[in-house]
Short mmCIF file of C-alpha atoms and ligand atoms in Angstrom, two decimals:
data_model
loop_
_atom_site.label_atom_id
_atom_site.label_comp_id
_atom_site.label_asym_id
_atom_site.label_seq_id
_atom_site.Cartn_x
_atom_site.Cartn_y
_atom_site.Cartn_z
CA UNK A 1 -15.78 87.92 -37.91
CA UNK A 2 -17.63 86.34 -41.05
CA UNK A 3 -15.78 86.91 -44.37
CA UNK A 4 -17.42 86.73 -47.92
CA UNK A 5 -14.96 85.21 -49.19
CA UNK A 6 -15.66 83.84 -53.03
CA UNK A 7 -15.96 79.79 -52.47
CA UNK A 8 -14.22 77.63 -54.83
CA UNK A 9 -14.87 73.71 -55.70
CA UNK A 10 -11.69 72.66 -57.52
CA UNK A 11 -10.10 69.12 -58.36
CA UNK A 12 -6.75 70.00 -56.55
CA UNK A 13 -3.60 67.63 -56.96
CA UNK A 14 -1.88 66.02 -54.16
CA UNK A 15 2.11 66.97 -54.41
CA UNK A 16 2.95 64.98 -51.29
CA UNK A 17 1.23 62.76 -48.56
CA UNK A 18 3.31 62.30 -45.35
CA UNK A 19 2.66 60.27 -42.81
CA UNK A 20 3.75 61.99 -39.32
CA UNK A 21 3.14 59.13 -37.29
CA UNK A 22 0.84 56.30 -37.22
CA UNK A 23 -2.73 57.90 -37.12
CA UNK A 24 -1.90 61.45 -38.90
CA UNK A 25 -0.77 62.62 -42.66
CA UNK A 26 0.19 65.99 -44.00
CA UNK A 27 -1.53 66.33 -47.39
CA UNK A 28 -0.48 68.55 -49.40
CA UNK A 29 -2.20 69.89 -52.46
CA UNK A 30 -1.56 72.10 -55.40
CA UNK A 31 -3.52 73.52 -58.47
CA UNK A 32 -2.59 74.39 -62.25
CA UNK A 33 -3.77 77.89 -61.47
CA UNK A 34 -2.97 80.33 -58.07
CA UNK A 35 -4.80 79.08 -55.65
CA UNK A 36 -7.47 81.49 -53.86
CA UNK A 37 -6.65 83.19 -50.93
CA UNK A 38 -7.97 81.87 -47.72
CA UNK A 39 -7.65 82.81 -43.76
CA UNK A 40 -6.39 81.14 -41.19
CA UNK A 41 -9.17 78.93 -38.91
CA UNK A 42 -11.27 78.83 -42.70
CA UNK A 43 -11.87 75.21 -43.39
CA UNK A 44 -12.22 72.80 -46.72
CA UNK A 45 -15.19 70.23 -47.51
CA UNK A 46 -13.40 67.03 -48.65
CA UNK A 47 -15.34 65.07 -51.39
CA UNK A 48 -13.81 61.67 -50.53
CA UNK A 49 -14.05 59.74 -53.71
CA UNK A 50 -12.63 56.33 -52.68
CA UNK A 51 -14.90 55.30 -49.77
CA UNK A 52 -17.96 53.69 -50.76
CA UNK A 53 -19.58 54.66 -47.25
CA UNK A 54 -18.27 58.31 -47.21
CA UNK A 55 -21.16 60.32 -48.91
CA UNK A 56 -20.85 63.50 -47.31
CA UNK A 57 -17.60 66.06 -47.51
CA UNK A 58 -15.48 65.61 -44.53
CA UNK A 59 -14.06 69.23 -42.98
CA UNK A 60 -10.76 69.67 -42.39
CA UNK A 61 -9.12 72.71 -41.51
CA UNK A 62 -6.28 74.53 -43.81
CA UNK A 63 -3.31 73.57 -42.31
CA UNK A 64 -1.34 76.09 -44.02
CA UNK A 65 -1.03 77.69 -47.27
CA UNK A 66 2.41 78.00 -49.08
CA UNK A 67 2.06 80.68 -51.55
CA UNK A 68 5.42 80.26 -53.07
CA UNK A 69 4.77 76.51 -53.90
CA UNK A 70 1.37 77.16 -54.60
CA UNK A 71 0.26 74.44 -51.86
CA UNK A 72 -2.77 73.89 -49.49
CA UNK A 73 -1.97 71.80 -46.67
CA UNK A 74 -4.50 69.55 -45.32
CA UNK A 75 -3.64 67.71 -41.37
CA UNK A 76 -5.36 64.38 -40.93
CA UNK A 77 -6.06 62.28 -38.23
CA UNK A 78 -7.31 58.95 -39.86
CA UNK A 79 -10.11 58.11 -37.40
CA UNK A 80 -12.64 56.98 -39.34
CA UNK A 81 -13.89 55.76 -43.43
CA UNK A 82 -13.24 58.89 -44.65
CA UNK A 83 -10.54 59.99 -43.20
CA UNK A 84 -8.83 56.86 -43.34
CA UNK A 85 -9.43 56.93 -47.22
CA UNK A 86 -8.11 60.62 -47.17
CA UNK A 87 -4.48 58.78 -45.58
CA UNK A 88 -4.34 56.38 -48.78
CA UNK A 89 -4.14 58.88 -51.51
CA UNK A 90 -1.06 58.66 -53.34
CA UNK A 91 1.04 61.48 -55.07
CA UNK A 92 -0.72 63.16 -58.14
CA UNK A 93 -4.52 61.59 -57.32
CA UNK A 94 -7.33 64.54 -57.05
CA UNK A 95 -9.16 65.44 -53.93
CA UNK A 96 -12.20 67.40 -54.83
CA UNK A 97 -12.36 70.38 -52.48
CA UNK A 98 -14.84 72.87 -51.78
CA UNK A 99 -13.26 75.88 -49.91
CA UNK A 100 -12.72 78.53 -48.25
CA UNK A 101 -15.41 78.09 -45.92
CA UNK A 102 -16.17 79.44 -42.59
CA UNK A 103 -14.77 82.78 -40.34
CA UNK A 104 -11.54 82.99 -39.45
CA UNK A 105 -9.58 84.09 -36.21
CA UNK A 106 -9.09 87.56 -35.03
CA UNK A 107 -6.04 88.99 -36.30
CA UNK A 108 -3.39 91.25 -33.73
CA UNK A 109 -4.18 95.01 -34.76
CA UNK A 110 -0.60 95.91 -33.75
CA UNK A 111 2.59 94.45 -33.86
CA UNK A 112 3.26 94.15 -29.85
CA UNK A 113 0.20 92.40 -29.19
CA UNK A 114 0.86 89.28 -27.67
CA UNK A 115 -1.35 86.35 -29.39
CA UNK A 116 -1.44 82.60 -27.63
CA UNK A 117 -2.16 79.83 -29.82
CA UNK A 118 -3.61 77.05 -27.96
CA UNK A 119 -3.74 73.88 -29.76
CA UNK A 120 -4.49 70.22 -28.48
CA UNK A 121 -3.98 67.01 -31.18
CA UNK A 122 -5.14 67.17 -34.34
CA UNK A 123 -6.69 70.75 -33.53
CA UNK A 124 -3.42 72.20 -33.88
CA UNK A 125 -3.72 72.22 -37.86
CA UNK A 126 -5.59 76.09 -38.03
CA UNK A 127 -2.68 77.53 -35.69
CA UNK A 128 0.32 76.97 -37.89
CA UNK A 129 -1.12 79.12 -40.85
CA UNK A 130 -2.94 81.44 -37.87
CA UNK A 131 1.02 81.74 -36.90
CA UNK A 132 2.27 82.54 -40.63
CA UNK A 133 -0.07 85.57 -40.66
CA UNK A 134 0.94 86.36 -37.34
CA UNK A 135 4.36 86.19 -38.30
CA UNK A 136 3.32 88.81 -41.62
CA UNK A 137 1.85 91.20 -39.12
CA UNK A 138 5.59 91.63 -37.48
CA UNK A 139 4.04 89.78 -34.46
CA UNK A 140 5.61 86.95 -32.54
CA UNK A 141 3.19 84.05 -32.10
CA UNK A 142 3.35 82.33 -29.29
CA UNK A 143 2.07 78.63 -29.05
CA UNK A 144 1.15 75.73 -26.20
CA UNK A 145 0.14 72.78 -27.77
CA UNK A 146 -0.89 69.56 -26.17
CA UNK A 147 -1.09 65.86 -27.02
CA UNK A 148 -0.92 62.68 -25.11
CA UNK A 149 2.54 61.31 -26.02
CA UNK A 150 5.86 63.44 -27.31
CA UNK A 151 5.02 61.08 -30.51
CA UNK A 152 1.47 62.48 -31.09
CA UNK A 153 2.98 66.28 -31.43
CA UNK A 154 2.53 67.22 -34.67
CA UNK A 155 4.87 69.63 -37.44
CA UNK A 156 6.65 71.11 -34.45
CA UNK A 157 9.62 71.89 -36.81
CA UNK A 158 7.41 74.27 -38.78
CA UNK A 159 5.54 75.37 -35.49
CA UNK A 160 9.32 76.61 -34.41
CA UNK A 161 10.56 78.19 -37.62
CA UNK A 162 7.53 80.49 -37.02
CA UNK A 163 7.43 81.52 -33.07
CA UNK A 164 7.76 80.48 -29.14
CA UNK A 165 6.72 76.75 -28.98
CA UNK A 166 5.43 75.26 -24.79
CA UNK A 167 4.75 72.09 -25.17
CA UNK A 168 2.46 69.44 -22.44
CA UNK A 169 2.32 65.83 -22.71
CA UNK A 170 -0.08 64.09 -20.72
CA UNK A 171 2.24 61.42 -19.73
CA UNK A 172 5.35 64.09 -19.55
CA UNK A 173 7.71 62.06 -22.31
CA UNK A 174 8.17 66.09 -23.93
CA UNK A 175 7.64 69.25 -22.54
CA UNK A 176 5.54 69.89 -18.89
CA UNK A 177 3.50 67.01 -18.19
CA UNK A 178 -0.43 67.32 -17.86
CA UNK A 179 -2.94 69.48 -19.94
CA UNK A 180 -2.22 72.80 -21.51
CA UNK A 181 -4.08 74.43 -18.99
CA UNK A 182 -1.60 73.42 -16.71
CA UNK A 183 1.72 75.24 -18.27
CA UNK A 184 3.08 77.76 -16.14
CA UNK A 185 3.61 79.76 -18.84
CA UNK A 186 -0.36 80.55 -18.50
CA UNK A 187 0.75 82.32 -15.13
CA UNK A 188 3.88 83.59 -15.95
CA UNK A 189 3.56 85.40 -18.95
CA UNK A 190 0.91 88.16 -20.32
CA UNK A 191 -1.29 87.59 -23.28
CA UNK A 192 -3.44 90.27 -25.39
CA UNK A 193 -5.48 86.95 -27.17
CA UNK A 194 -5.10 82.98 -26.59
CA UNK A 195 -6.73 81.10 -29.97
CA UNK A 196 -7.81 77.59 -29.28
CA UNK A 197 -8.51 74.99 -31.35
CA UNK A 198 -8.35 71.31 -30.60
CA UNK A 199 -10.63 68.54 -28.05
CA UNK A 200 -13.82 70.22 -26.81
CA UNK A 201 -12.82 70.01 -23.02
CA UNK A 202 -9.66 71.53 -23.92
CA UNK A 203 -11.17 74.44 -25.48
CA UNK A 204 -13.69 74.42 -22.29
CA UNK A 205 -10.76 74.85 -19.32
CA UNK A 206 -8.85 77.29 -21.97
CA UNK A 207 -11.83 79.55 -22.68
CA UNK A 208 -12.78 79.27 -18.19
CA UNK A 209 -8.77 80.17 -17.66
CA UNK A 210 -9.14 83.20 -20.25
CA UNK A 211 -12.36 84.37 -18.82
CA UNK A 212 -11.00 84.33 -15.15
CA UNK A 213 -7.69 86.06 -16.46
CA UNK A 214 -9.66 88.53 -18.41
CA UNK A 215 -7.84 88.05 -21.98
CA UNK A 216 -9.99 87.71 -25.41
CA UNK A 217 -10.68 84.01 -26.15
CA UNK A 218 -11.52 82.69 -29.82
CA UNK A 219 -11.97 78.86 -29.85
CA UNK A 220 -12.54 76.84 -33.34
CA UNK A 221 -15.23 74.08 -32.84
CA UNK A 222 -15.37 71.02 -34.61
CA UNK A 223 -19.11 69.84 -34.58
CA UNK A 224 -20.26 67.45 -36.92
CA UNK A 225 -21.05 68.75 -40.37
CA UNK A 226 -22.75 67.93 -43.40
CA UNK A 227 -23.46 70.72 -45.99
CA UNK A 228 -20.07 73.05 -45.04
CA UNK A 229 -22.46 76.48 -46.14
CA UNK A 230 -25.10 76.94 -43.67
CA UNK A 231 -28.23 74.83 -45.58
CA UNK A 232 -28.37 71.54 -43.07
CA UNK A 233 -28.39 72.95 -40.05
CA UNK A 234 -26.54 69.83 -38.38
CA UNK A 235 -23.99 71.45 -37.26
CA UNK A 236 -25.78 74.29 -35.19
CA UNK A 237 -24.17 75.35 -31.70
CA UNK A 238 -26.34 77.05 -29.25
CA UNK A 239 -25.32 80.42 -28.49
CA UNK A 240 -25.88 83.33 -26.32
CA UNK A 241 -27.58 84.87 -29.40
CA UNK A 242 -29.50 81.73 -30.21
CA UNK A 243 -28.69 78.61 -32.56
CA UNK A 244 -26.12 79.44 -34.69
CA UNK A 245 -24.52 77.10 -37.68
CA UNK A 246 -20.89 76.59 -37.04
CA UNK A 247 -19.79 76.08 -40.51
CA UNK A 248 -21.01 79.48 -41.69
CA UNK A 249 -21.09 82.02 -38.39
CA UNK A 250 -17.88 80.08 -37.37
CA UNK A 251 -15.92 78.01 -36.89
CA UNK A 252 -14.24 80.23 -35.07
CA UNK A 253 -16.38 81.67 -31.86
CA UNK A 254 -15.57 84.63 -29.66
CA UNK A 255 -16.07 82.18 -26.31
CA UNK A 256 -18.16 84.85 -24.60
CA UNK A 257 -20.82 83.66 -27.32
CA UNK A 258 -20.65 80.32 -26.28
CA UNK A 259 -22.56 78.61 -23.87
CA UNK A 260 -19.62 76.89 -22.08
C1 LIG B 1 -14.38 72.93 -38.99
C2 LIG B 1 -13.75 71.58 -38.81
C3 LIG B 1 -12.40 71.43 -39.03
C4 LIG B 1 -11.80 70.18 -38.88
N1 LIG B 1 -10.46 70.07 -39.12
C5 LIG B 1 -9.87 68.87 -39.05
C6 LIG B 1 -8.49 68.74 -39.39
O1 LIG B 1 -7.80 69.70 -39.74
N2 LIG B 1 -7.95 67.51 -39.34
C7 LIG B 1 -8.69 66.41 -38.96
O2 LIG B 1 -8.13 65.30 -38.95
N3 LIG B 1 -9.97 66.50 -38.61
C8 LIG B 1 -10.59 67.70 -38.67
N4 LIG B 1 -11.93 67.80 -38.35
C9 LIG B 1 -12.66 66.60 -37.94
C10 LIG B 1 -13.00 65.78 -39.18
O3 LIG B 1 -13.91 66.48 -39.97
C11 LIG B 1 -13.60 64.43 -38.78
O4 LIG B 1 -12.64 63.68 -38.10
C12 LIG B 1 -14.04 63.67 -40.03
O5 LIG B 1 -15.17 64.27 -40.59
C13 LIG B 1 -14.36 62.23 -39.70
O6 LIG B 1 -14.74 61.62 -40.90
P1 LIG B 1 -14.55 60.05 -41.11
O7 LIG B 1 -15.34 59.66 -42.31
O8 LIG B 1 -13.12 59.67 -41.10
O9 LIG B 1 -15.13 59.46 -39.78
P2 LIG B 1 -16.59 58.88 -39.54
O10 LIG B 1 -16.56 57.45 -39.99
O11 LIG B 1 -17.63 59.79 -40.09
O12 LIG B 1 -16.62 58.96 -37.99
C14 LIG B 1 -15.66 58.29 -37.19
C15 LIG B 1 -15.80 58.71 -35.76
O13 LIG B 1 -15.44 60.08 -35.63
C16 LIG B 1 -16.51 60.84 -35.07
N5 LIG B 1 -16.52 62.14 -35.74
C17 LIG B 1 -16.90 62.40 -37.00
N6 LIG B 1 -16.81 63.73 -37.26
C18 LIG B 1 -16.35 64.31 -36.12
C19 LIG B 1 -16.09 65.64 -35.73
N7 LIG B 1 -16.28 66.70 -36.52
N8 LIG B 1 -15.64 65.85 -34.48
C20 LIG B 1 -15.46 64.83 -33.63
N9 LIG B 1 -15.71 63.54 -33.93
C21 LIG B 1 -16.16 63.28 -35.16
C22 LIG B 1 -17.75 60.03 -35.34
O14 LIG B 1 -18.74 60.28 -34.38
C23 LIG B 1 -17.25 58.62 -35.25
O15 LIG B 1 -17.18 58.19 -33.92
C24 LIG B 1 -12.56 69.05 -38.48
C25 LIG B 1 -13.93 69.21 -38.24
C26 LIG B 1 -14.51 70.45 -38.40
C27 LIG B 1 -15.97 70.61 -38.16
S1 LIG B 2 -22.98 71.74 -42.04
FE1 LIG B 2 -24.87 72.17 -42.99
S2 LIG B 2 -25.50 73.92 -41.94
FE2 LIG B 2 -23.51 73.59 -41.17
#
């Protein structure tokens, strides 16, 4: 579903920067005025200011949006300059962000449809605001999320307060061990939607195991991206409808679409 949603560049304040565990920070930002609203799987373009190397805006997806406190939350995985400069700013610096940007995921139309969230490392950042609005619909999200170690799950406390959390580590120190695809949750329980956002081969066995199962798959890709609004064309994805530019027809992809 694209939304024309009025795009905003602000210089928004950082309230708090956390840092979960070695690689990953929870930034979160606020602005003198309300900020706009946004949809979950919509993404920001980060103008990184303090990295002399960093000269395009990095995306990032909103983590979650706490209307009360008037906060954006931004997940981070430092991996690289940019995002590694992004994990050194300090309470009450700006972060120039461009946003909202992108589609968002389908939302339940009815309050007893059963939506899986499907989220693997850093990926799972979309699925805790995806799981507020479920939550506002008087649905019951459900989520599986995957990581290598119990210490590389991320916000599970706030994944909790909000719905049914499975968990799979891939060397079984929390929850099942292997990949998501492997919970037997998968087999034992009935789904209406699984939402998937997180390592491409993830998103590949999640989309084949919905497709075989029959249930409505949405996966959020995370292809490299200059421009955020459609103008580059670097971060095209090849569809069954032809080339199509991730940052504006998606992120988020119906996988039937997709040539996976
Ligand atoms: C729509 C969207 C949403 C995203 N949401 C988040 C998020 O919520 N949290 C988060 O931490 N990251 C997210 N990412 C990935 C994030 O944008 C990249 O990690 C970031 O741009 C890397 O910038 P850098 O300057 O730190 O690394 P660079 O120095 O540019 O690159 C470091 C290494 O990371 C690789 N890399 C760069 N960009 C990507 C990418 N998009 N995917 C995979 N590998 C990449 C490079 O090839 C290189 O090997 C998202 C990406 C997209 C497209
Ligand atoms: S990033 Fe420029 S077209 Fe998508």
């Amino acid at each position: 579903m694209i939304h024309q949603m009025k795009k905003f560049i602000k210089d928004l304040t950082v309230s708090s920067l956390e840092h979960l565990n070695d690689k990953h920070v929870l930034i979160k930002l606020t602005d003198s005025s309300p900020l706009p609203p946004m949809l979950p799987g919509q993404f920001v373009e980060v103008r990184v200011d303090k990295s002399s190397f960093t000269f395009l805006r990095r995306p990032i997806s909103i983590n979650y949006v706490d209307t009360e406190r008037n906060e954006l939350w931004l997940l981070v995985a430092a991996i690289g300059e940019g995002t590694h400069a992004m994990a050194c700013l300090n309470t009450g610096d700006k972060l120039n962000c461009m946003f909202p940007l992108g589609n968002g995921f389908s939302m339940p139309t009815a309050s007893d449809q059963r939506f899986l969230l499907v989220g693997g490392g850093v990926g799972v950042a979309p699925l805790l605001y995806f799981g507020k609005y479920i939550r506002k619909m008087k649905s019951e999200p459900i989520f599986l999320l995957g990581a290598r170690t119990g210490k590389d799950l991320l916000e599970m406390d706030a994944f909790r307060e909000l719905g049914t959390v499975h968990v799979t580590t891939e060397d079984g120190s929390v929850g099942e061990k292997g990949f998501v695809t492997d919970h037997p949750v998968l087999q034992r329980e009935h789904f209406d939607q699984i939402s998937t956002c997180g390592p491409k081969p993830m998103m590949v066995a999640v989309a084949k195991f919905a497709r075989k199962a029959g249930i409505r798959c949405e996966a959020s890709l995370e292809n490299m991206m200059a421009c955020g609004v459609g103008a580059c064309l670097c971060c095209v994805e090849k569809t069954t409808v032809g080339n199509l530019c991730v940052c504006k027809e998606g992120p988020v992809f119906d996988v039937n679409r997709l040539l996976w």
